[in-house]
mmCIF file of C-alpha atoms and ligand atoms in Angstrom:
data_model
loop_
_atom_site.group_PDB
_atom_site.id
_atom_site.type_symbol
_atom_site.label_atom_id
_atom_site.label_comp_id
_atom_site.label_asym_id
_atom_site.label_seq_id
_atom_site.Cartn_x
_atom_site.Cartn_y
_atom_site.Cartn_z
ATOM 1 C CA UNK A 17 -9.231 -18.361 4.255
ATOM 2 C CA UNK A 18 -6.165 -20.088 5.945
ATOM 3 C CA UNK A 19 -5.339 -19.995 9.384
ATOM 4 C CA UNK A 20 -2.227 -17.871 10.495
ATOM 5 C CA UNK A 21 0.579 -18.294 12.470
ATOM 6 C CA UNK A 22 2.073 -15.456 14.903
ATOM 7 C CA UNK A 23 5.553 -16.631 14.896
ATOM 8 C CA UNK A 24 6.747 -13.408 16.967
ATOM 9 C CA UNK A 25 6.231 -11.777 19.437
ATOM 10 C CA UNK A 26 4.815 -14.556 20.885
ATOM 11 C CA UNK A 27 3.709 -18.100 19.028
ATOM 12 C CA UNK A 28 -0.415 -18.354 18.268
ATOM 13 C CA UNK A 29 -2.902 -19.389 15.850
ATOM 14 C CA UNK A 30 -4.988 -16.813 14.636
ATOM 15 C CA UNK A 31 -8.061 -18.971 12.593
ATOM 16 C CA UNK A 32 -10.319 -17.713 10.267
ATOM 17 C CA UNK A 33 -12.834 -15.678 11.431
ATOM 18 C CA UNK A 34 -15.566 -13.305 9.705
ATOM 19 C CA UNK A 35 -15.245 -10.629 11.486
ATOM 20 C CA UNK A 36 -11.073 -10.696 11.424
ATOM 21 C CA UNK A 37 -10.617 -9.040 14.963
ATOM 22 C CA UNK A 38 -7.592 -10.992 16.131
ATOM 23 C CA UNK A 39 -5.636 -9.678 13.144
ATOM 24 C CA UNK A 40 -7.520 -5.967 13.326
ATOM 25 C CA UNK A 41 -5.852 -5.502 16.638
ATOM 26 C CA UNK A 42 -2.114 -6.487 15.211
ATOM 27 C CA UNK A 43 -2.751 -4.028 12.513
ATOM 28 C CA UNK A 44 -4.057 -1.339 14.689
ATOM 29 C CA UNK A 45 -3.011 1.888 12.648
ATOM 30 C CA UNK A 46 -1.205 3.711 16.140
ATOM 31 C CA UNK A 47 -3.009 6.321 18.032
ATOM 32 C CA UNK A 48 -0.226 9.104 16.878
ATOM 33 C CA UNK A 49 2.758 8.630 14.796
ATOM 34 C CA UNK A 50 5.572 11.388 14.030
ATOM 35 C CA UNK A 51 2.913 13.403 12.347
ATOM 36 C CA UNK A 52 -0.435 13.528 12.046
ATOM 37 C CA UNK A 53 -0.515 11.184 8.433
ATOM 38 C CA UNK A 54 0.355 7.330 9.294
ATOM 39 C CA UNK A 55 1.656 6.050 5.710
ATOM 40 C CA UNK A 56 1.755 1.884 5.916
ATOM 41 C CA UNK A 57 2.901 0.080 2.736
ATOM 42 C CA UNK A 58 1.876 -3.182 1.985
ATOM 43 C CA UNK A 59 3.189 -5.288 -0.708
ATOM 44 C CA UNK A 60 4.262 -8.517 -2.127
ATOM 45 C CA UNK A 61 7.216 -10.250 -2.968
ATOM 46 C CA UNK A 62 8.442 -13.331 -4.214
ATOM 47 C CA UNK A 63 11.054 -15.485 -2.344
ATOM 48 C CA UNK A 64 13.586 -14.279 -4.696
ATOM 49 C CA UNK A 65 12.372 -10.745 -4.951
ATOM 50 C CA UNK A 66 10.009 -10.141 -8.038
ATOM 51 C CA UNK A 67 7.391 -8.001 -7.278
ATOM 52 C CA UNK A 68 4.630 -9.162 -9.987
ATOM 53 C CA UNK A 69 4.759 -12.032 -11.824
ATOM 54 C CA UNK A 70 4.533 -12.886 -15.885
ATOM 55 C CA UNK A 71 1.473 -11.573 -15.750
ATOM 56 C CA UNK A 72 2.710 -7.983 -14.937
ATOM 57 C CA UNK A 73 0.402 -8.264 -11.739
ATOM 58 C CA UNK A 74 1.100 -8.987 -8.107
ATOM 59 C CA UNK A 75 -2.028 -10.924 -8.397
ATOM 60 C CA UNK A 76 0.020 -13.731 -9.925
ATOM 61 C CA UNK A 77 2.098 -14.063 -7.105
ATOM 62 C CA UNK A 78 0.582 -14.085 -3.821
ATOM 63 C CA UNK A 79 -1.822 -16.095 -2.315
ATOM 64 C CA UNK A 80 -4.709 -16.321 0.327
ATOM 65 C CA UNK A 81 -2.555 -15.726 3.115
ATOM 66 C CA UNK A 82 -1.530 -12.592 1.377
ATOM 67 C CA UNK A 83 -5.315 -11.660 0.661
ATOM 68 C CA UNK A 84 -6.442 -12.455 4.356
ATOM 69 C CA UNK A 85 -4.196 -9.665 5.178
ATOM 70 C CA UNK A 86 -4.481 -7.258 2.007
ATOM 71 C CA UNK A 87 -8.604 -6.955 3.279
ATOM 72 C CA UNK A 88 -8.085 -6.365 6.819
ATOM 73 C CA UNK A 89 -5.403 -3.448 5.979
ATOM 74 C CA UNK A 90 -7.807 -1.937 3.513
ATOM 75 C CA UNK A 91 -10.336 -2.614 6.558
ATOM 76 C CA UNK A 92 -8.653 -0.343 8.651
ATOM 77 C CA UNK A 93 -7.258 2.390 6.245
ATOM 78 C CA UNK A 94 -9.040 5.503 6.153
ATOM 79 C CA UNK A 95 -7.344 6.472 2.380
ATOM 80 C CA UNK A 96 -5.312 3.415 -0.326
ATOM 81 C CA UNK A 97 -2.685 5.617 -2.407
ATOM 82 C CA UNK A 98 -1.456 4.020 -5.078
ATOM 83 C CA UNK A 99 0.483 5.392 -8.343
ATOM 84 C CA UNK A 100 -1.333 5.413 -11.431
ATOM 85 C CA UNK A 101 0.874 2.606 -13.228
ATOM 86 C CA UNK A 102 -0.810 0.101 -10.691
ATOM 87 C CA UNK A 103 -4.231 1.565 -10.841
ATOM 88 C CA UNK A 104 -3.522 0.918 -14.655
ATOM 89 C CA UNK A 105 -2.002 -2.442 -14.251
ATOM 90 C CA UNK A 106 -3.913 -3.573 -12.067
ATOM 91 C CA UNK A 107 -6.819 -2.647 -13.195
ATOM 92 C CA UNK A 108 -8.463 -0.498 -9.844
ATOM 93 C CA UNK A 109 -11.891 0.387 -9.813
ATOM 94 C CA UNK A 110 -13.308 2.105 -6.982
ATOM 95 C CA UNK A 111 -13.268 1.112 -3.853
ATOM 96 C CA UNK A 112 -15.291 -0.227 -1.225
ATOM 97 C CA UNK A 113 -14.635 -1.555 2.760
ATOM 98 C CA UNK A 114 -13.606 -5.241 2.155
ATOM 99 C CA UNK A 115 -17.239 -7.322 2.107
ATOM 100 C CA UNK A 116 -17.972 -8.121 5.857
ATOM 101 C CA UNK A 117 -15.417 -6.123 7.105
ATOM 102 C CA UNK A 118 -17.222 -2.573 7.241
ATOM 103 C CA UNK A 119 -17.446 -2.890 11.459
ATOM 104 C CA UNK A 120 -14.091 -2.367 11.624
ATOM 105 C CA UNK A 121 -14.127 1.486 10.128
ATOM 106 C CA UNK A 122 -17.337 3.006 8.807
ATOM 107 C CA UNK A 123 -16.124 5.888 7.197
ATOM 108 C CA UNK A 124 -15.896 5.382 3.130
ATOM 109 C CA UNK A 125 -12.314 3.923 1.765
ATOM 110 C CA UNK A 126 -11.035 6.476 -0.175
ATOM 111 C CA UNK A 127 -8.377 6.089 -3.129
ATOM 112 C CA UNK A 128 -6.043 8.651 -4.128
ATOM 113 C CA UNK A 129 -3.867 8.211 -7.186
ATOM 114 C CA UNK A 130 -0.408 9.245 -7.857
ATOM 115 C CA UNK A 131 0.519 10.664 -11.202
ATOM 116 C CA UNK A 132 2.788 13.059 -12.451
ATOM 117 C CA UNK A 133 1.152 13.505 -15.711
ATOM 118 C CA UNK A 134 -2.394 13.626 -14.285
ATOM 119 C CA UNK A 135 -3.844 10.714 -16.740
ATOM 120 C CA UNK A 136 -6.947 9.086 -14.867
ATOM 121 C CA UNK A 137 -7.504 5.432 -15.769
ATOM 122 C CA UNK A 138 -11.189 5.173 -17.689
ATOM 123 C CA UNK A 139 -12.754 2.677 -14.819
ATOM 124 C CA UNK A 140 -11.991 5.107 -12.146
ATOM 125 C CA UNK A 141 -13.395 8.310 -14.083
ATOM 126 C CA UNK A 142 -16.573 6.677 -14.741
ATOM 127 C CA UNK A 143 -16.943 5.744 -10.848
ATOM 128 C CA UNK A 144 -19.537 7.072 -8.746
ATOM 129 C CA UNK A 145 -17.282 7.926 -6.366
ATOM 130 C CA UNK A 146 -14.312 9.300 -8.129
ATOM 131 C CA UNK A 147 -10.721 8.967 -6.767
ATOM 132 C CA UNK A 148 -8.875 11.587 -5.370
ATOM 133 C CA UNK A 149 -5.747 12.645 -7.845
ATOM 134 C CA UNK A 150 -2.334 13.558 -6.199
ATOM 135 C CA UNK A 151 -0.304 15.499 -8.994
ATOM 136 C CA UNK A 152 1.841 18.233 -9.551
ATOM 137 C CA UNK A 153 1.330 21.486 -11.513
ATOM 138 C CA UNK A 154 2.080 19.691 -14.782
ATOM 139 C CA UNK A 155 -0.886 16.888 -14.298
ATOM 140 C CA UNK A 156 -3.684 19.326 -12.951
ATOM 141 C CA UNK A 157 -5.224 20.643 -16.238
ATOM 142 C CA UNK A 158 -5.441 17.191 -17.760
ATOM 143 C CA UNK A 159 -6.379 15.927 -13.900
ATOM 144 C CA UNK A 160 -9.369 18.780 -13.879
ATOM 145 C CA UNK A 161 -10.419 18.150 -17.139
ATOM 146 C CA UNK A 162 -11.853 14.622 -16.195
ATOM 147 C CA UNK A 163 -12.408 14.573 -12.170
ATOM 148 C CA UNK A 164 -14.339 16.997 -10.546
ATOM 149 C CA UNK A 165 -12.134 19.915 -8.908
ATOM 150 C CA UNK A 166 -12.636 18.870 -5.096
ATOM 151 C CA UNK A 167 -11.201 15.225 -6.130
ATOM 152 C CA UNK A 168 -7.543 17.264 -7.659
ATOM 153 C CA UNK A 169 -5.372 17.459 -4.652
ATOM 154 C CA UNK A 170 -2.133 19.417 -6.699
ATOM 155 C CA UNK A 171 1.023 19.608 -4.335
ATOM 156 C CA UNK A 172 3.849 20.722 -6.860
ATOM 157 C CA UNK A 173 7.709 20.971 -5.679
ATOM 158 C CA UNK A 174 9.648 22.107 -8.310
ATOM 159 C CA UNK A 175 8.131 20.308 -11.212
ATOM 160 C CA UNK A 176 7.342 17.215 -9.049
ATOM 161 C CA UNK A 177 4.669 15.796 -7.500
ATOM 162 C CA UNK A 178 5.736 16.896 -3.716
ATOM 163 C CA UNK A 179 4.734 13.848 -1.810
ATOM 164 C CA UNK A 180 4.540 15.606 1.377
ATOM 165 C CA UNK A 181 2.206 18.098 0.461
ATOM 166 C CA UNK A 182 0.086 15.748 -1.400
ATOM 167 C CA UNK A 183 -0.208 13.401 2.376
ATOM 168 C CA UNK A 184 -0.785 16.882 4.039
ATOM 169 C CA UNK A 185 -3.611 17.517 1.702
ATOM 170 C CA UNK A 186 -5.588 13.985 2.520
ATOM 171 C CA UNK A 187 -4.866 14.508 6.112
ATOM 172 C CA UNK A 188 -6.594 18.358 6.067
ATOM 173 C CA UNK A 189 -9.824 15.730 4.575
ATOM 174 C CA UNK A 190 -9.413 13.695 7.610
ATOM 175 C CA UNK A 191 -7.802 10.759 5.557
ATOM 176 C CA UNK A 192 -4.843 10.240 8.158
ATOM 177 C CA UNK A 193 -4.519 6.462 7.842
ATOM 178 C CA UNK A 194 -2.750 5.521 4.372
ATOM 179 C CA UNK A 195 -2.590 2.565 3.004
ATOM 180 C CA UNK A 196 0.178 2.962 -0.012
ATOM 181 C CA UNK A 197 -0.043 -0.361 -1.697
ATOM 182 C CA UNK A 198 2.345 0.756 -4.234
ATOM 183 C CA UNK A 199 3.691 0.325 -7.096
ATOM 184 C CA UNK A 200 7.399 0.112 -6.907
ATOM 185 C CA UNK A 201 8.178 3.647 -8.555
ATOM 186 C CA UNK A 202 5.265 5.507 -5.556
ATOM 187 C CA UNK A 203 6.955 3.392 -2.856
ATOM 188 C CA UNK A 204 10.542 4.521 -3.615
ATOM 189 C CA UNK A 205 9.496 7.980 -3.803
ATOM 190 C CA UNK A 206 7.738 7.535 -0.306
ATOM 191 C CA UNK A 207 11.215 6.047 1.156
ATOM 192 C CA UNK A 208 13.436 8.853 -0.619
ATOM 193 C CA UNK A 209 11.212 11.408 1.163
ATOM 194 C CA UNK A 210 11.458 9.681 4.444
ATOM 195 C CA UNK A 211 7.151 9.526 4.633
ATOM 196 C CA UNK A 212 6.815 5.636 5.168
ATOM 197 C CA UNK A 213 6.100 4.364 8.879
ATOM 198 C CA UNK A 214 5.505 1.026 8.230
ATOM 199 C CA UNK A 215 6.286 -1.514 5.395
ATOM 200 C CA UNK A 216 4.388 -4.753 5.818
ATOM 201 C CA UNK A 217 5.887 -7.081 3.274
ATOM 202 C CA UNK A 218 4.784 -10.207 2.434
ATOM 203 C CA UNK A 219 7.225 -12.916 1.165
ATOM 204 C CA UNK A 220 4.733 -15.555 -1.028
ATOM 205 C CA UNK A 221 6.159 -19.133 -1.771
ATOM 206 C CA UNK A 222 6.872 -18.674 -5.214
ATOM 207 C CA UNK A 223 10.349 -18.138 -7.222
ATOM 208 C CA UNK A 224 9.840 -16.589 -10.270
ATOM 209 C CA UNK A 225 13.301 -15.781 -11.834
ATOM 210 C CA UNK A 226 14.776 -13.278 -14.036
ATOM 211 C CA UNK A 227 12.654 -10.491 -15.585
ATOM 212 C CA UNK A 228 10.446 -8.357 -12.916
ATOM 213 C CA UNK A 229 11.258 -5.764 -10.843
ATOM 214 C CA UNK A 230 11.545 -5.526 -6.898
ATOM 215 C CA UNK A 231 8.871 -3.992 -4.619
ATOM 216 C CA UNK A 232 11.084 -0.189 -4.743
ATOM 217 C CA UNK A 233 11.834 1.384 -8.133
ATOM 218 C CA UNK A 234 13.370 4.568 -9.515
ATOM 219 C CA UNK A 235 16.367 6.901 -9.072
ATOM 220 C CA UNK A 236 14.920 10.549 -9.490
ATOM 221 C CA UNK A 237 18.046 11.421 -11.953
ATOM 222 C CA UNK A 238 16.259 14.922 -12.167
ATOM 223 C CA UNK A 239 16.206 15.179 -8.743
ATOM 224 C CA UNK A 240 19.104 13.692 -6.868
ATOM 225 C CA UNK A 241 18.914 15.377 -4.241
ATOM 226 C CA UNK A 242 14.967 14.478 -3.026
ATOM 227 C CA UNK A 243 13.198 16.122 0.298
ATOM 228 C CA UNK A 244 15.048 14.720 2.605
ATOM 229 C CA UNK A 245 18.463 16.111 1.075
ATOM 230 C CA UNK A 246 19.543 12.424 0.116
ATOM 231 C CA UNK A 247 21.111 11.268 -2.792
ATOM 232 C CA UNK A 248 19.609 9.400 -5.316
ATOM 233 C CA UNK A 249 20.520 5.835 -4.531
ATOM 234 C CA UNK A 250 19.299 3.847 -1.594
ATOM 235 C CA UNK A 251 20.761 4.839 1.958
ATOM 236 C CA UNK A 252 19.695 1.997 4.200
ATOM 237 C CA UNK A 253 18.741 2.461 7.973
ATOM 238 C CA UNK A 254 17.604 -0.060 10.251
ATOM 239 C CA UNK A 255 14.162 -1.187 10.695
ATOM 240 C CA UNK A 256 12.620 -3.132 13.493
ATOM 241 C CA UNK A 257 9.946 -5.926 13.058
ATOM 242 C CA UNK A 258 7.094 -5.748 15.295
ATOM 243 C CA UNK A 259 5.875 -8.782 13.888
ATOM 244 C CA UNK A 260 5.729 -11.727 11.769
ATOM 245 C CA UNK A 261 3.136 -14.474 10.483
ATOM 246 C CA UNK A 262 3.090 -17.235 8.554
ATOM 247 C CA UNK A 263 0.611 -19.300 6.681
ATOM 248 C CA UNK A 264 0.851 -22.737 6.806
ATOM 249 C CA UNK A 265 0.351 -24.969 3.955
ATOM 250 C CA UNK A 266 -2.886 -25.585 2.803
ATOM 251 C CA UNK A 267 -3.281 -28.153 1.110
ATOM 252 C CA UNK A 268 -0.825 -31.266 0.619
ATOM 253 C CA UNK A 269 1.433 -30.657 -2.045
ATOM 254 C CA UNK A 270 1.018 -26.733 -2.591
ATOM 255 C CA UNK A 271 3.429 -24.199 -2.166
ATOM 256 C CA UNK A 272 3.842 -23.638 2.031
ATOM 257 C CA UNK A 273 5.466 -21.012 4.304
ATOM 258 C CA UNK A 274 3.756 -17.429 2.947
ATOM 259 C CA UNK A 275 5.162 -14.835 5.725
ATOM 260 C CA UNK A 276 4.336 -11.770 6.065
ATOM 261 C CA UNK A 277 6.005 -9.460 8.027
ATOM 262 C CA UNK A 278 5.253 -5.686 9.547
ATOM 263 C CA UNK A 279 8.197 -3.711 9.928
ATOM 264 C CA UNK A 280 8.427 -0.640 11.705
ATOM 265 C CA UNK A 281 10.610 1.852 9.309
ATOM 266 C CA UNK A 282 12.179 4.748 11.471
ATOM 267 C CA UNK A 283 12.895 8.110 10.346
ATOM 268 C CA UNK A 284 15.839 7.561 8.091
HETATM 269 N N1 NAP B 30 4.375 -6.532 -5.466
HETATM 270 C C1 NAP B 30 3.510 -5.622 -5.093
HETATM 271 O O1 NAP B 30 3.090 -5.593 -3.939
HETATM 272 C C2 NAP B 30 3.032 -4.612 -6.102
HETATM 273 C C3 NAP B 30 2.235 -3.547 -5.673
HETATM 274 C C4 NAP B 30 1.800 -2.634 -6.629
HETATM 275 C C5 NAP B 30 2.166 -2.788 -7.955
HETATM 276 N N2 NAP B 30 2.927 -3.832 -8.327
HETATM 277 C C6 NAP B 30 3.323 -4.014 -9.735
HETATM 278 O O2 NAP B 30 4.194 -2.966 -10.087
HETATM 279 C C7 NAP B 30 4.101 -2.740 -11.494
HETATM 280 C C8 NAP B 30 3.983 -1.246 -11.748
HETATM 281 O O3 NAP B 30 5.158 -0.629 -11.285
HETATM 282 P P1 NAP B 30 5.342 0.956 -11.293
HETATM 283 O O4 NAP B 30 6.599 1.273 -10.583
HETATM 284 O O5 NAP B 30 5.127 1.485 -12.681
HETATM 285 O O6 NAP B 30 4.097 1.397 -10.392
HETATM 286 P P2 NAP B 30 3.585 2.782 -9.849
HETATM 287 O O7 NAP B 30 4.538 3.427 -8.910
HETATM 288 O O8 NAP B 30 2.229 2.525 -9.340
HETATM 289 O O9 NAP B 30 3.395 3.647 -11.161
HETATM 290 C C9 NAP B 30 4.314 4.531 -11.709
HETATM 291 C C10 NAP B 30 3.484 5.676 -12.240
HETATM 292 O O10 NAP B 30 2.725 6.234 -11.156
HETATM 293 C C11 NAP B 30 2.898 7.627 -11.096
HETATM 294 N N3 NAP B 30 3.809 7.909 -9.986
HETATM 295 C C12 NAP B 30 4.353 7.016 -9.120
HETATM 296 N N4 NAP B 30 5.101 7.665 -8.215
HETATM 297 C C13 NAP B 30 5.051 8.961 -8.527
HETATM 298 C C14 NAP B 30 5.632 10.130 -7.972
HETATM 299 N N5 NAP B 30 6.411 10.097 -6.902
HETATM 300 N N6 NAP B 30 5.360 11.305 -8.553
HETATM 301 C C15 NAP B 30 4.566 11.368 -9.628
HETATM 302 N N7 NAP B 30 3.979 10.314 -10.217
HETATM 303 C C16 NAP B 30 4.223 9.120 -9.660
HETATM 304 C C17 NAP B 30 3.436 8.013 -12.456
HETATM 305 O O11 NAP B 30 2.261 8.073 -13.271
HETATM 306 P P3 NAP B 30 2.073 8.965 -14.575
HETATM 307 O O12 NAP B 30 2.829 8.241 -15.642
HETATM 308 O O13 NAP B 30 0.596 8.961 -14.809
HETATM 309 O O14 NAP B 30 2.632 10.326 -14.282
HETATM 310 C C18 NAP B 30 4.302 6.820 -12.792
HETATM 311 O O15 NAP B 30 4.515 6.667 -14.174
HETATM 312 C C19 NAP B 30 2.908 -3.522 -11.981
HETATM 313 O O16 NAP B 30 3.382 -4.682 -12.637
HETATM 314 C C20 NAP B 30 2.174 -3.903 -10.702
HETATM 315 O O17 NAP B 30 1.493 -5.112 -10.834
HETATM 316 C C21 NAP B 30 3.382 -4.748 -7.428
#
């Protein structure tokens, strides 16, 4: 694993370490937030935007700066929500506490997929520990006819998978600290509905060029008007960085200066 830098707030080294406690204390998940779910996203972009690579997977584009992070967040996350087009592109199984990281929360991780349609990837119905299933009335038969009932959370607003609800319903489990890792369509749902505290975003040395997408997706034409009342396209408000690393380069010659950043994302 690399070494990182804490360019701000205020310049360090963080080295490798087993046990990762340096960078479990930046990434401490706040005592209380506005509500009693803390949503964090974490994902990965390229330096000119592309969110997976030609691969289809983010995999293809970050690195083991990225990773060094990625395990400590899933370290300290009580619940990783993702939709189900990266649990099928990506190929999740279930989960389990990052290997050697399992002081730093001893409770299970949990995942919970997000799908309108209910469809359960095969790798995660076969699992010993299924997933949970966040879905709306239209997914929950198909949802129910694979996972066992106590693992189909169905929050339903008006035909759509109602976000808030769905957060609610981990949170009444005791799964308050979510980790959303994406993909692009979840996340932009998550920012329409105003649900996303934190966005730690990782910027990986790599220009990949026309073709993928960006880290936020979708435009909810049947819905324009979302939760929060907003319309459909983006409405940007300010976030504030609360801070930023870097990864120096590795080894002569490779691609250098991975950041990642966590930004603080108020209500909008
Ligand atoms: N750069 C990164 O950090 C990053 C992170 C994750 C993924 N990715 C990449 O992103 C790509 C996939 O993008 P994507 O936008 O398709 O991913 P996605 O958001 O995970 O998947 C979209 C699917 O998830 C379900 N879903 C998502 N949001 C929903 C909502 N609000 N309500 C109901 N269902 C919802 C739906 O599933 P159903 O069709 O089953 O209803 C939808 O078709 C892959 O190439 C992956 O590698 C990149």
């Amino acid at each position: 694993m690399p070494p990182l830098d804490v360019l701000l707030p205020a310049p360090r080294r963080i080295d490798p370490d087993r046990r990762e406690e340096a960078l479990a204390a930046l990434y401490a998940y706040p005592a209380s937030g506005r509500g009693p779910v803390m949503v964090r996203a974490n994902m990965v972009a390229s330096v000119d935007g592309a969110a997976w690579g030609a691969d289809h997977r983010s995999g293809s584009i970050n690195d083991d700066a990225d990773w060094r992070v990625f395990r400590v967040l899933r370290a300290l996350a009580d619940v990783v929500v993702v939709g189900a087009g990266t649990a099928r592109a990506e190929g999740y199984t279930a989960l389990d506490r990052p290997r050697g990281l399992d002081h730093l929360r001893d409770a299970p991780l949990e995942l919970a997929l997000v799908s309108r349609t209910g469809s359960v990837p095969a790798a995660l119905v076969a699992a010993d520990r299924p997933p949970f299933l966040l879905t709306g009335r239209a997914g929950a038969d198909a949802a129910r006819a694979v996972l066992p009932a106590d693992r189909v959370l169905v929050a339903d607003d008006d035909g759509a998978v109602d976000l808030a609800g769905a957060l609610a319903a981990l949170a009444r489990r005791g799964l308050t600290r979510v980790l959303a890792e994406g993909g692009p369509t979840l996340l932009g749902a998550l920012l329409r509905d105003d649900l996303v505290d934190e966005l730690c975003v990782t910027t990986s040395p790599t220009v990949v060029g026309r073709g993928p997408g960006r880290i936020v997706a979708g435009s909810d034409p049947d819905r324009p008007g979302g939760r929060a009342g907003r319309p459909g396209p983006a409405h940007p408000h300010g976030a504030r960085l609360a801070h930023l690393l870097h990864g120096p380069q590795d080894r002569p010659g490779s691609p250098a200066g991975t950041t990642l950043a966590r930004w603080l994302v108020p209500l909008g």
